């Protein structure tokens, strides 16, 4: 991953391939953002006019390259749009963290193939340092493992592309300031784990079976002092995990349930995170139609997010206990696959009539939710690429938040907004529960077609222990970006919900969630 450093050096004398500056959209044209004063001075104070001549407006995501002025050791200036210039109201605190994060990501991606870049973006607080650092590290992400020469030593080039930006220096950051150093450390820890989640999501399903995923989790747990327990198919059978076994029964790659436990000696609260980990989803007997299979390697994005969040919590040393549950299975059609009409006895003891084998995520989550409930945590959050209905409701960049507690749902929504992950609170209408009534089992895994994302949430609620606060994040839309990259978001796996889960753990550790 890109190396991140702080420097108080002046931009003109810094040896780098490029100097990155910010430009905002002002009322009368582009405005050079704070941090770039030395660069603007070298253009005789006319940098904004030069940029406007080149077509720049300061709009978010816009990028303009121009030769560096005489006397600079870097040959290139890269101006990246920050969006609207902050106003002058008393409550205005300058450029929003997300604007800085996105701008840094755009610039980092544009500088693929460069050895070093200096970022002279607005730095007025440790929060700005962290946002710019995250933007750089997430924006520079590249998944080249399967390209010729890919995955080699840092700085090498793959045959079909260029190596990511090797080093980024944040100008204006104070290398000896504890708050600034802490901001960089947090940005590195969270970004490295989020990028680990992206790697897992992007891996082809022939190389990421449930057993391999479990092995990766075991290795990371050992490295970071996290306890790990892996239940294989035999242990799942002994334990009565009918949901996970039912979904995984059609595949030669047997299922796993992975429990990751991070504890802190001073912790007073316990969070449980549960992730859907369908390493490939064919739909099973209810086979998906042509055109809907190609990206189904991403159906383990929830488990990847939970895995990354637990490791990040450990790396940050948060004073909260966090248990991660990865419900891992491959959903395939075969003679041993679960059939529409079958009845599964879940880990909780409830029976489920399977009406559609492509509604499999809720089945593996149900077992993991009950397992998590038995430890009586203060709150449970499950994360899943669960329903196409949620994509229809919220699009491809926003995840839905459902909960059995309105205050907790609001807290999660606010945490997501704080870290720059678009989310929206969704209801759990009681009248939709009736559609899941079954004549042969306690509940069916399908209900009314309309409001399908909410029906799935109501199903999951049935498997949460009584009195336990619970929330469900349906990340079906933002988990995998099939379009072009934007901001700090690449094409492919995004790592959606990782930062929200980490922020929730931080707030819980600080006692800010009650």
PDB file of C-alpha atoms in Angstrom, residues 4 20-24 31-36 58-63 79-86 92-109 119-140 170-171 183 418-420 486-489 499:
ATOM      1  CA  UNK A   4       2.034   7.940   3.975  1.00  0.00           C
ATOM      2  CA  UNK A  20      -1.482  18.105  -5.577  1.00  0.00           C
ATOM      3  CA  UNK A  21      -3.496  21.201  -4.720  1.00  0.00           C
ATOM      4  CA  UNK A  22      -7.183  21.838  -4.125  1.00  0.00           C
ATOM      5  CA  UNK A  23      -9.420  24.119  -6.124  1.00  0.00           C
ATOM      6  CA  UNK A  24     -12.955  24.995  -5.068  1.00  0.00           C
ATOM      7  CA  UNK A  31     -10.764  29.438  -6.063  1.00  0.00           C
ATOM      8  CA  UNK A  32      -7.403  28.059  -4.951  1.00  0.00           C
ATOM      9  CA  UNK A  33      -7.899  26.256  -1.638  1.00  0.00           C
ATOM     10  CA  UNK A  34      -5.733  26.781   1.470  1.00  0.00           C
ATOM     11  CA  UNK A  35      -2.545  24.766   1.486  1.00  0.00           C
ATOM     12  CA  UNK A  36      -1.553  25.853  -2.002  1.00  0.00           C
ATOM     13  CA  UNK A  58     -13.498  23.490  -8.928  1.00  0.00           C
ATOM     14  CA  UNK A  59     -16.319  20.965  -9.230  1.00  0.00           C
ATOM     15  CA  UNK A  60     -15.973  17.833  -7.133  1.00  0.00           C
ATOM     16  CA  UNK A  61     -13.882  15.152  -8.816  1.00  0.00           C
ATOM     17  CA  UNK A  62     -12.550  17.464 -11.513  1.00  0.00           C
ATOM     18  CA  UNK A  63      -8.835  17.109 -12.205  1.00  0.00           C
ATOM     19  CA  UNK A  79      -5.361  20.563  -9.255  1.00  0.00           C
ATOM     20  CA  UNK A  80      -8.287  18.544  -7.937  1.00  0.00           C
ATOM     21  CA  UNK A  81     -11.816  19.843  -7.404  1.00  0.00           C
ATOM     22  CA  UNK A  82     -13.183  20.126  -3.874  1.00  0.00           C
ATOM     23  CA  UNK A  83     -16.685  21.219  -4.770  1.00  0.00           C
ATOM     24  CA  UNK A  84     -18.363  24.351  -3.457  1.00  0.00           C
ATOM     25  CA  UNK A  85     -16.167  26.768  -1.522  1.00  0.00           C
ATOM     26  CA  UNK A  86     -17.098  26.840   2.181  1.00  0.00           C
ATOM     27  CA  UNK A  92     -18.669  26.876   8.948  1.00  0.00           C
ATOM     28  CA  UNK A  93     -15.665  24.742   9.845  1.00  0.00           C
ATOM     29  CA  UNK A  94     -14.006  24.733   6.438  1.00  0.00           C
ATOM     30  CA  UNK A  95     -13.832  21.955   3.891  1.00  0.00           C
ATOM     31  CA  UNK A  96     -15.787  18.838   4.833  1.00  0.00           C
ATOM     32  CA  UNK A  97     -13.780  15.707   5.539  1.00  0.00           C
ATOM     33  CA  UNK A  98     -15.563  13.813   2.796  1.00  0.00           C
ATOM     34  CA  UNK A  99     -14.720  16.485   0.208  1.00  0.00           C
ATOM     35  CA  UNK A 100     -11.041  16.192   1.161  1.00  0.00           C
ATOM     36  CA  UNK A 101     -11.223  12.397   1.169  1.00  0.00           C
ATOM     37  CA  UNK A 102     -12.750  12.252  -2.303  1.00  0.00           C
ATOM     38  CA  UNK A 103     -10.380  14.833  -3.772  1.00  0.00           C
ATOM     39  CA  UNK A 104      -7.336  13.020  -2.408  1.00  0.00           C
ATOM     40  CA  UNK A 105      -8.666   9.765  -3.820  1.00  0.00           C
ATOM     41  CA  UNK A 106      -9.159  11.218  -7.298  1.00  0.00           C
ATOM     42  CA  UNK A 107      -5.619  12.619  -7.300  1.00  0.00           C
ATOM     43  CA  UNK A 108      -4.035   9.421  -5.972  1.00  0.00           C
ATOM     44  CA  UNK A 109      -5.683   7.346  -8.665  1.00  0.00           C
ATOM     45  CA  UNK A 119      -0.527  16.720  -1.246  1.00  0.00           C
ATOM     46  CA  UNK A 120      -0.940  20.426  -0.485  1.00  0.00           C
ATOM     47  CA  UNK A 121      -4.638  20.230   0.396  1.00  0.00           C
ATOM     48  CA  UNK A 122      -6.325  22.161   3.244  1.00  0.00           C
ATOM     49  CA  UNK A 123      -4.992  20.860   6.572  1.00  0.00           C
ATOM     50  CA  UNK A 124      -6.535  22.720   9.493  1.00  0.00           C
ATOM     51  CA  UNK A 125      -7.048  19.838  11.932  1.00  0.00           C
ATOM     52  CA  UNK A 126      -6.101  16.231  12.668  1.00  0.00           C
ATOM     53  CA  UNK A 127      -9.440  15.287  11.128  1.00  0.00           C
ATOM     54  CA  UNK A 128      -8.352  16.823   7.823  1.00  0.00           C
ATOM     55  CA  UNK A 129      -5.056  14.912   7.991  1.00  0.00           C
ATOM     56  CA  UNK A 130      -6.952  11.683   8.533  1.00  0.00           C
ATOM     57  CA  UNK A 131      -9.441  12.366   5.727  1.00  0.00           C
ATOM     58  CA  UNK A 132      -6.733  13.192   3.200  1.00  0.00           C
ATOM     59  CA  UNK A 133      -4.707  10.178   4.291  1.00  0.00           C
ATOM     60  CA  UNK A 134      -7.702   7.859   3.916  1.00  0.00           C
ATOM     61  CA  UNK A 135      -8.500   9.342   0.519  1.00  0.00           C
ATOM     62  CA  UNK A 136      -4.964   8.750  -0.710  1.00  0.00           C
ATOM     63  CA  UNK A 137      -4.720   5.187   0.605  1.00  0.00           C
ATOM     64  CA  UNK A 138      -8.163   4.167  -0.629  1.00  0.00           C
ATOM     65  CA  UNK A 139      -7.910   6.014  -3.929  1.00  0.00           C
ATOM     66  CA  UNK A 140      -4.547   4.465  -4.795  1.00  0.00           C
ATOM     67  CA  UNK A 170       0.870  15.389   3.315  1.00  0.00           C
ATOM     68  CA  UNK A 171       2.123  18.972   3.399  1.00  0.00           C
ATOM     69  CA  UNK A 183      -4.608  10.674  12.585  1.00  0.00           C
ATOM     70  CA  UNK A 418     -19.757  10.908   9.672  1.00  0.00           C
ATOM     71  CA  UNK A 419     -17.295   8.634   7.877  1.00  0.00           C
ATOM     72  CA  UNK A 420     -18.655   9.357   4.407  1.00  0.00           C
ATOM     73  CA  UNK A 486     -15.131   7.750  -8.522  1.00  0.00           C
ATOM     74  CA  UNK A 487     -13.658   9.646  -5.598  1.00  0.00           C
ATOM     75  CA  UNK A 488     -11.712   7.088  -3.587  1.00  0.00           C
ATOM     76  CA  UNK A 489     -13.999   4.234  -4.722  1.00  0.00           C
ATOM     77  CA  UNK A 499     -15.681   2.421   8.248  1.00  0.00           C
TER      78      UNK A 499
END
